[in-house]
PDB file of C-alpha atoms in Angstrom:
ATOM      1  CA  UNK A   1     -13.389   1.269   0.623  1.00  0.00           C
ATOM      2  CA  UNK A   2     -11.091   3.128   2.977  1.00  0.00           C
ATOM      3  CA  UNK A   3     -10.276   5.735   0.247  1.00  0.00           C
ATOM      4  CA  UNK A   4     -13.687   6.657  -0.283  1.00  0.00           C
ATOM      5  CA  UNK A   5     -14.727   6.321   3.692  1.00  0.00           C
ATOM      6  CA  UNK A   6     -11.758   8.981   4.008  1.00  0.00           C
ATOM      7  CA  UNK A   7     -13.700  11.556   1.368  1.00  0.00           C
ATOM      8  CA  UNK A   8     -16.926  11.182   3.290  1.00  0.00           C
ATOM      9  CA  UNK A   9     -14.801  11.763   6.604  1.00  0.00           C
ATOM     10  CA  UNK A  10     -13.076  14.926   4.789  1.00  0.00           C
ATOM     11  CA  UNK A  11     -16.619  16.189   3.599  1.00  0.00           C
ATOM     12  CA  UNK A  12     -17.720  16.164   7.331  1.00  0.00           C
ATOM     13  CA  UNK A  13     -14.476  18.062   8.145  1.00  0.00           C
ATOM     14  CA  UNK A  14     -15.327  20.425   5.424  1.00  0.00           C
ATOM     15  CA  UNK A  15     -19.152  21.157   6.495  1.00  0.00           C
ATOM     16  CA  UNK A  16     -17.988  21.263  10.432  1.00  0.00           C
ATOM     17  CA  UNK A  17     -15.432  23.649   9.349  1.00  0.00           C
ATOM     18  CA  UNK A  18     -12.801  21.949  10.572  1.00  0.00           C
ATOM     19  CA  UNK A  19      -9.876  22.794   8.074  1.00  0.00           C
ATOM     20  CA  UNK A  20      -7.984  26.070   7.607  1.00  0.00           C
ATOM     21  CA  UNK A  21      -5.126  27.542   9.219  1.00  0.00           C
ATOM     22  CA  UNK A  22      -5.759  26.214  13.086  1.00  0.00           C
ATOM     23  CA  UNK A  23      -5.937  22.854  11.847  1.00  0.00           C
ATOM     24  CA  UNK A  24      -3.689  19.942  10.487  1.00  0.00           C
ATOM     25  CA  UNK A  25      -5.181  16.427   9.585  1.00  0.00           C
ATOM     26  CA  UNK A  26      -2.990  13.599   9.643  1.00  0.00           C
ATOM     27  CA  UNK A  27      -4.055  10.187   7.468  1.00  0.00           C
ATOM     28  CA  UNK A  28      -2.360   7.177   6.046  1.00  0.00           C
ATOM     29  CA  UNK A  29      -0.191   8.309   2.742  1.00  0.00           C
ATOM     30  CA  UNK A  30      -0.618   4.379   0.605  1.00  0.00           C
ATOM     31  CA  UNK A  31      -3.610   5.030  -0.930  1.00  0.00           C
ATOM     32  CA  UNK A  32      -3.930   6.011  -4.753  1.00  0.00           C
ATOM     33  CA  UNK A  33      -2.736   8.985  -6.042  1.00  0.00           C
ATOM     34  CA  UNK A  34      -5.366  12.010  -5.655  1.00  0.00           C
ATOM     35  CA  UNK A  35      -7.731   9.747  -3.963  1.00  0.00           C
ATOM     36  CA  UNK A  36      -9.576  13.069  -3.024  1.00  0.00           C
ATOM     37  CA  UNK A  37     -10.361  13.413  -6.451  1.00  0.00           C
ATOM     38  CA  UNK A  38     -13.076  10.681  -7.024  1.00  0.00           C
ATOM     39  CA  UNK A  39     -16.538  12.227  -7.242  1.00  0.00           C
ATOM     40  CA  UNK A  40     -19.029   9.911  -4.923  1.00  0.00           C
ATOM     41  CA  UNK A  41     -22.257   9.969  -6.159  1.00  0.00           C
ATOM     42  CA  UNK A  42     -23.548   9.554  -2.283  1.00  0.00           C
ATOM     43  CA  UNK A  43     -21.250  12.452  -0.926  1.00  0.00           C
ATOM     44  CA  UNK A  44     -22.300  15.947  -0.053  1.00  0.00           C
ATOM     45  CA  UNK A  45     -19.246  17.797  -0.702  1.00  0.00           C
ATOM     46  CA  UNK A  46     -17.786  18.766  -4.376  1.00  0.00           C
ATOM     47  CA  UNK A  47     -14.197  17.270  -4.756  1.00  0.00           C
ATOM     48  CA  UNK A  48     -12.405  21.065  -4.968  1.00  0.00           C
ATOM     49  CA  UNK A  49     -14.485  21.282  -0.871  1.00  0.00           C
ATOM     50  CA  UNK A  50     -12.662  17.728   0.313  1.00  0.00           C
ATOM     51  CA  UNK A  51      -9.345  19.210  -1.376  1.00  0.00           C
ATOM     52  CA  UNK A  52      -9.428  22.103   0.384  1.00  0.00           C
ATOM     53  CA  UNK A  53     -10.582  19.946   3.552  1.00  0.00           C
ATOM     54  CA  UNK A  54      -7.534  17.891   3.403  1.00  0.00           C
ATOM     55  CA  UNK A  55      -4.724  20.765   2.770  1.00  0.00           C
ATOM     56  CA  UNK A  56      -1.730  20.874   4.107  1.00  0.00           C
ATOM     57  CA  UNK A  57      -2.491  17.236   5.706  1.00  0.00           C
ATOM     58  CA  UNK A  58       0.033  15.021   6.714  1.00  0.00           C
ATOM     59  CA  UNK A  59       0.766  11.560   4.892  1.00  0.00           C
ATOM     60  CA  UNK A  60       1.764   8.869   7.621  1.00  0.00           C
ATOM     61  CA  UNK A  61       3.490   5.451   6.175  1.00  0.00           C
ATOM     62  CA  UNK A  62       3.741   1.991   8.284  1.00  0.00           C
ATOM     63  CA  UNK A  63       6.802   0.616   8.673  1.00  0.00           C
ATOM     64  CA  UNK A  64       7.798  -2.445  10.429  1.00  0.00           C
ATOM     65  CA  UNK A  65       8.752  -2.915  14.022  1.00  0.00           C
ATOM     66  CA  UNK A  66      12.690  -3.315  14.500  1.00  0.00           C
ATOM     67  CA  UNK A  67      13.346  -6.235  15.150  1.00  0.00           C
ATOM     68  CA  UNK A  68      17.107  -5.481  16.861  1.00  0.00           C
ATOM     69  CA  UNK A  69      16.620  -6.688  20.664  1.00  0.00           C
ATOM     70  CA  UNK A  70      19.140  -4.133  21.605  1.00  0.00           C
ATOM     71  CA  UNK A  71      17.920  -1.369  20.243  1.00  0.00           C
ATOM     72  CA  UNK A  72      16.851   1.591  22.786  1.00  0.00           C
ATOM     73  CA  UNK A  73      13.921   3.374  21.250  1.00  0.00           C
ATOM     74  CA  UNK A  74      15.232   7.121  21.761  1.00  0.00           C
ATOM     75  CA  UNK A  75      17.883   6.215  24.599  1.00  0.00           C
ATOM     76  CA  UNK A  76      15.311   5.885  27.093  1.00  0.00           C
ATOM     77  CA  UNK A  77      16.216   1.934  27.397  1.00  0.00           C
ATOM     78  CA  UNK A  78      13.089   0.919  25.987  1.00  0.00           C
ATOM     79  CA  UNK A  79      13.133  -1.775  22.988  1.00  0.00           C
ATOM     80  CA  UNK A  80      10.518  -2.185  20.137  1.00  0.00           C
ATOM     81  CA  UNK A  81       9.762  -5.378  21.186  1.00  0.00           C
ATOM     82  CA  UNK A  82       9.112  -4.085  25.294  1.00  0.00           C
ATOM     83  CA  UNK A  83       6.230  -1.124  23.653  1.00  0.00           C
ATOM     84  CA  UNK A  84       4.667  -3.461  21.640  1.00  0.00           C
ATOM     85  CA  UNK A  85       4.085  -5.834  24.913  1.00  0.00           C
ATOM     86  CA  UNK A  86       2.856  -3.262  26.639  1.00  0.00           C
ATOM     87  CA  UNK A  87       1.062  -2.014  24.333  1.00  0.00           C
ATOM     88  CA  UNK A  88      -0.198  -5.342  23.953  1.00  0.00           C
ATOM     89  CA  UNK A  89      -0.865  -5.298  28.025  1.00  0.00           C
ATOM     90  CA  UNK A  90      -2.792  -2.029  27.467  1.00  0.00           C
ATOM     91  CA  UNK A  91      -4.778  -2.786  25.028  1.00  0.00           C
ATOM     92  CA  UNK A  92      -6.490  -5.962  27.169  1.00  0.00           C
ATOM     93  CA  UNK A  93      -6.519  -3.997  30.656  1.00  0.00           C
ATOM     94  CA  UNK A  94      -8.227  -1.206  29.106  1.00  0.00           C
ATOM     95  CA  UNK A  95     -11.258  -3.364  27.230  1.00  0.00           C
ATOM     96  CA  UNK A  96     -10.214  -1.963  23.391  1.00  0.00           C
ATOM     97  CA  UNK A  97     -10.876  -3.857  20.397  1.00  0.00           C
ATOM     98  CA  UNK A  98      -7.897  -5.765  19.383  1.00  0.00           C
ATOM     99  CA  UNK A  99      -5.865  -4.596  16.769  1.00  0.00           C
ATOM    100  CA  UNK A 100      -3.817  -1.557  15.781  1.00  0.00           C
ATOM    101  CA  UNK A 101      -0.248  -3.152  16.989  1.00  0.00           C
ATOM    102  CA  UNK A 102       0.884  -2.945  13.440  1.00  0.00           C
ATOM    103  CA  UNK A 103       0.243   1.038  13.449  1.00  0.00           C
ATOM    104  CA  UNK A 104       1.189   1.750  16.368  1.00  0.00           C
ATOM    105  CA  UNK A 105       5.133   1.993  15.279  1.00  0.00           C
ATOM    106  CA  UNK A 106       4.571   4.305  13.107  1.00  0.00           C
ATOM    107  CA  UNK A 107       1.894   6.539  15.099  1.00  0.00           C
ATOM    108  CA  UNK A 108       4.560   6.608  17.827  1.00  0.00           C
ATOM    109  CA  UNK A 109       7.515   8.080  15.813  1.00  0.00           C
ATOM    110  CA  UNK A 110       5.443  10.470  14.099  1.00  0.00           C
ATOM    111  CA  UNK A 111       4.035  12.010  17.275  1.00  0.00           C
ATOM    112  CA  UNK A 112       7.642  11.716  18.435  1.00  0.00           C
ATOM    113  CA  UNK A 113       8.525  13.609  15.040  1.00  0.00           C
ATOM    114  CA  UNK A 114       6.040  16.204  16.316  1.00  0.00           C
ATOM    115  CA  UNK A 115       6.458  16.510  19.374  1.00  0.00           C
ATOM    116  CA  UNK A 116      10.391  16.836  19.058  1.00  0.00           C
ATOM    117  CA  UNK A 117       9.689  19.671  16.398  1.00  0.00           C
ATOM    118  CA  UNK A 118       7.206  21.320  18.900  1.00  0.00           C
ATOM    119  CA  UNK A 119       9.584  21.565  21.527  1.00  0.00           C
ATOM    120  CA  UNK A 120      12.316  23.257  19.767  1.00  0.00           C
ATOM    121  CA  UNK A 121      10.017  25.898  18.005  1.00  0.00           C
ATOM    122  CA  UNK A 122       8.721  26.726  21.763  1.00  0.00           C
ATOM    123  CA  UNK A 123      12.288  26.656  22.877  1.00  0.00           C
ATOM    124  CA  UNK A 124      13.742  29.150  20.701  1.00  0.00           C
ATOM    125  CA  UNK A 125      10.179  31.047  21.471  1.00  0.00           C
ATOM    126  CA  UNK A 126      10.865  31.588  24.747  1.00  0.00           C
ATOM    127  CA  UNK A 127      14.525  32.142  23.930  1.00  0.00           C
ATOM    128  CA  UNK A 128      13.595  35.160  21.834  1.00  0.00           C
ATOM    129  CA  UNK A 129      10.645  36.276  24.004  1.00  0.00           C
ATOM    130  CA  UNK A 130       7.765  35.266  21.987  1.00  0.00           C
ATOM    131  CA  UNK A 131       6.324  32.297  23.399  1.00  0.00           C
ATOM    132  CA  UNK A 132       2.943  33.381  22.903  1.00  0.00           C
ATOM    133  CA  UNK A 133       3.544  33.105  18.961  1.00  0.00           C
ATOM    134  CA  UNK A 134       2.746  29.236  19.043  1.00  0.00           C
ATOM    135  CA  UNK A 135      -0.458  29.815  20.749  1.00  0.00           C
ATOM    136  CA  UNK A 136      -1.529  32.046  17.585  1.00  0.00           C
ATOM    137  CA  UNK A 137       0.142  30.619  15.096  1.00  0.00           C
ATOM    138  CA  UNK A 138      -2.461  29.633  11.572  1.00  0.00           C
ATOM    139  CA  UNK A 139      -0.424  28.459   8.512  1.00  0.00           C
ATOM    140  CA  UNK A 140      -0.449  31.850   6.978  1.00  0.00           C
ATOM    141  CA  UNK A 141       2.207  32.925   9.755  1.00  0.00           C
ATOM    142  CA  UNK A 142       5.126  33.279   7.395  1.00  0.00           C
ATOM    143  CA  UNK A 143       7.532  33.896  10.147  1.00  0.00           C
ATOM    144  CA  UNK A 144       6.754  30.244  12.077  1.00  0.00           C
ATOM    145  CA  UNK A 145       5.964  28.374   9.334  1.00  0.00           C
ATOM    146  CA  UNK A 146       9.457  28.324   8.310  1.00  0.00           C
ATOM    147  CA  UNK A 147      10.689  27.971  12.164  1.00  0.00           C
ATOM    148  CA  UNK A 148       8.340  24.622  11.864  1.00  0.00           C
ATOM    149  CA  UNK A 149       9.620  22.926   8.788  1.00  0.00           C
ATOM    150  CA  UNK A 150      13.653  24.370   9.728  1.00  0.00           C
ATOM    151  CA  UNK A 151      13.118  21.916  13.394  1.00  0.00           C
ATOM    152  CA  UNK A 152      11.626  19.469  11.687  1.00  0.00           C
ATOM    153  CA  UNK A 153      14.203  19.013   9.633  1.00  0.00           C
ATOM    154  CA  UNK A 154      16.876  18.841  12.557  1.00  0.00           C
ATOM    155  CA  UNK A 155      14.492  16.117  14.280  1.00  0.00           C
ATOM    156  CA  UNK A 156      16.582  13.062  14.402  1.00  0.00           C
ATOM    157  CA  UNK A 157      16.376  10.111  16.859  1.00  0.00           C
ATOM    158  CA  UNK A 158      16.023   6.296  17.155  1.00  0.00           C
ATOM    159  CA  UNK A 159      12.329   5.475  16.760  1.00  0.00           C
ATOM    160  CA  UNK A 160      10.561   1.969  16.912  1.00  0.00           C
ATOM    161  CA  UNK A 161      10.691   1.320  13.407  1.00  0.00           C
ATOM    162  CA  UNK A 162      13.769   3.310  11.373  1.00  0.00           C
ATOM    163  CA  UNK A 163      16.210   5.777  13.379  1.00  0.00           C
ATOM    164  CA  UNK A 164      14.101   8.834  12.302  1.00  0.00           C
ATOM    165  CA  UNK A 165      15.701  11.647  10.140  1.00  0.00           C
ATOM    166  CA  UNK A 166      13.200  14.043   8.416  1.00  0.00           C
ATOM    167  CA  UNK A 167      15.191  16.440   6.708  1.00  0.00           C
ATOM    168  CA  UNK A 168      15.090  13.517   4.093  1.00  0.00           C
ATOM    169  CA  UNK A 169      11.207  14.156   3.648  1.00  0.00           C
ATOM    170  CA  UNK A 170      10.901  17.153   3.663  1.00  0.00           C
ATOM    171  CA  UNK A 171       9.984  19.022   0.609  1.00  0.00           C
ATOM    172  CA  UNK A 172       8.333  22.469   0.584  1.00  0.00           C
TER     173      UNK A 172
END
């Protein structure tokens, strides 16, 4: 059901125009193999327009909450088990549906990933003089592109699930 709620989703993305080289889609990566490639009878799109919808997107895996009590999620003193109670807390001040606590690991060390990766491209940016770069950059750039996945796979720290290392991952 999810997989084929995903290629109606992607079909959407495709007729809004929302794919290309300003955009990066990230989804869950344990579904079947090319599940993109199923034909639904009820969706508007061809399979080769949700292919092209979903390029270049990035496949996110769950993986369990540490369960080491001493463990200090990036240095910053705060333990897997402390997020997850306030995310907990969060989740009931703010009204939202309950839920989610066993993705949320995983969504916070990727955006981590990212946002580690981000910071070190625009650092060596501004180093060089061409900050401006990341505000143009498409996937096409062949000069960035590289910067990207070259950070990336330097990003290391201790996450809330695994102590993060991407170079491991990485395959382009």
């Amino acid at each position: 059901m999810h997989e084929s709620m995903a290629r109606r989703v992607f079909c959407i993305v495709y007729r809004e125009g929302l794919y290309g080289a300003k955009y990066v889609w990230m989804n869950i990566g344990w579904w079947t193999p090319g599940w993109w490639e199923i034909n639904d009878p009820w969706n508007n799109c061809t399979v080769q327009e949700v292919r092209k919808a979903i390029d270049l997107y990035i496949a996110i895996e769950p993986l369990e909450l540490s369960s080491d009590p001493d463990r200090s999620v990036g240095g910053w003193g705060t333990t897997p088990q402390m997020f997850l109670a306030d995310f907990e807390l969060l989740v009931q001040q703010r009204g939202f549906r309950q839920g989610g606590k066993e993705y949320a690991p995983f969504a916070y060390d990727a955006t981590w990933a990212l946002a580690l990766t981000l910071n070190e491209t625009l650092r060596q940016l501004r180093q060089s003089g061409m900050e401006e770069r990341l505000l143009q950059f498409d996937y096409q750039d062949g000069n960035l592109t590289p910067l990207f996945v070259r950070n990336m796979e330097n990003v290391y720290f201790v996450g809330l699930t695994v102590s993060v290392l991407l170079a491991h991952y990485l395959c382009m």
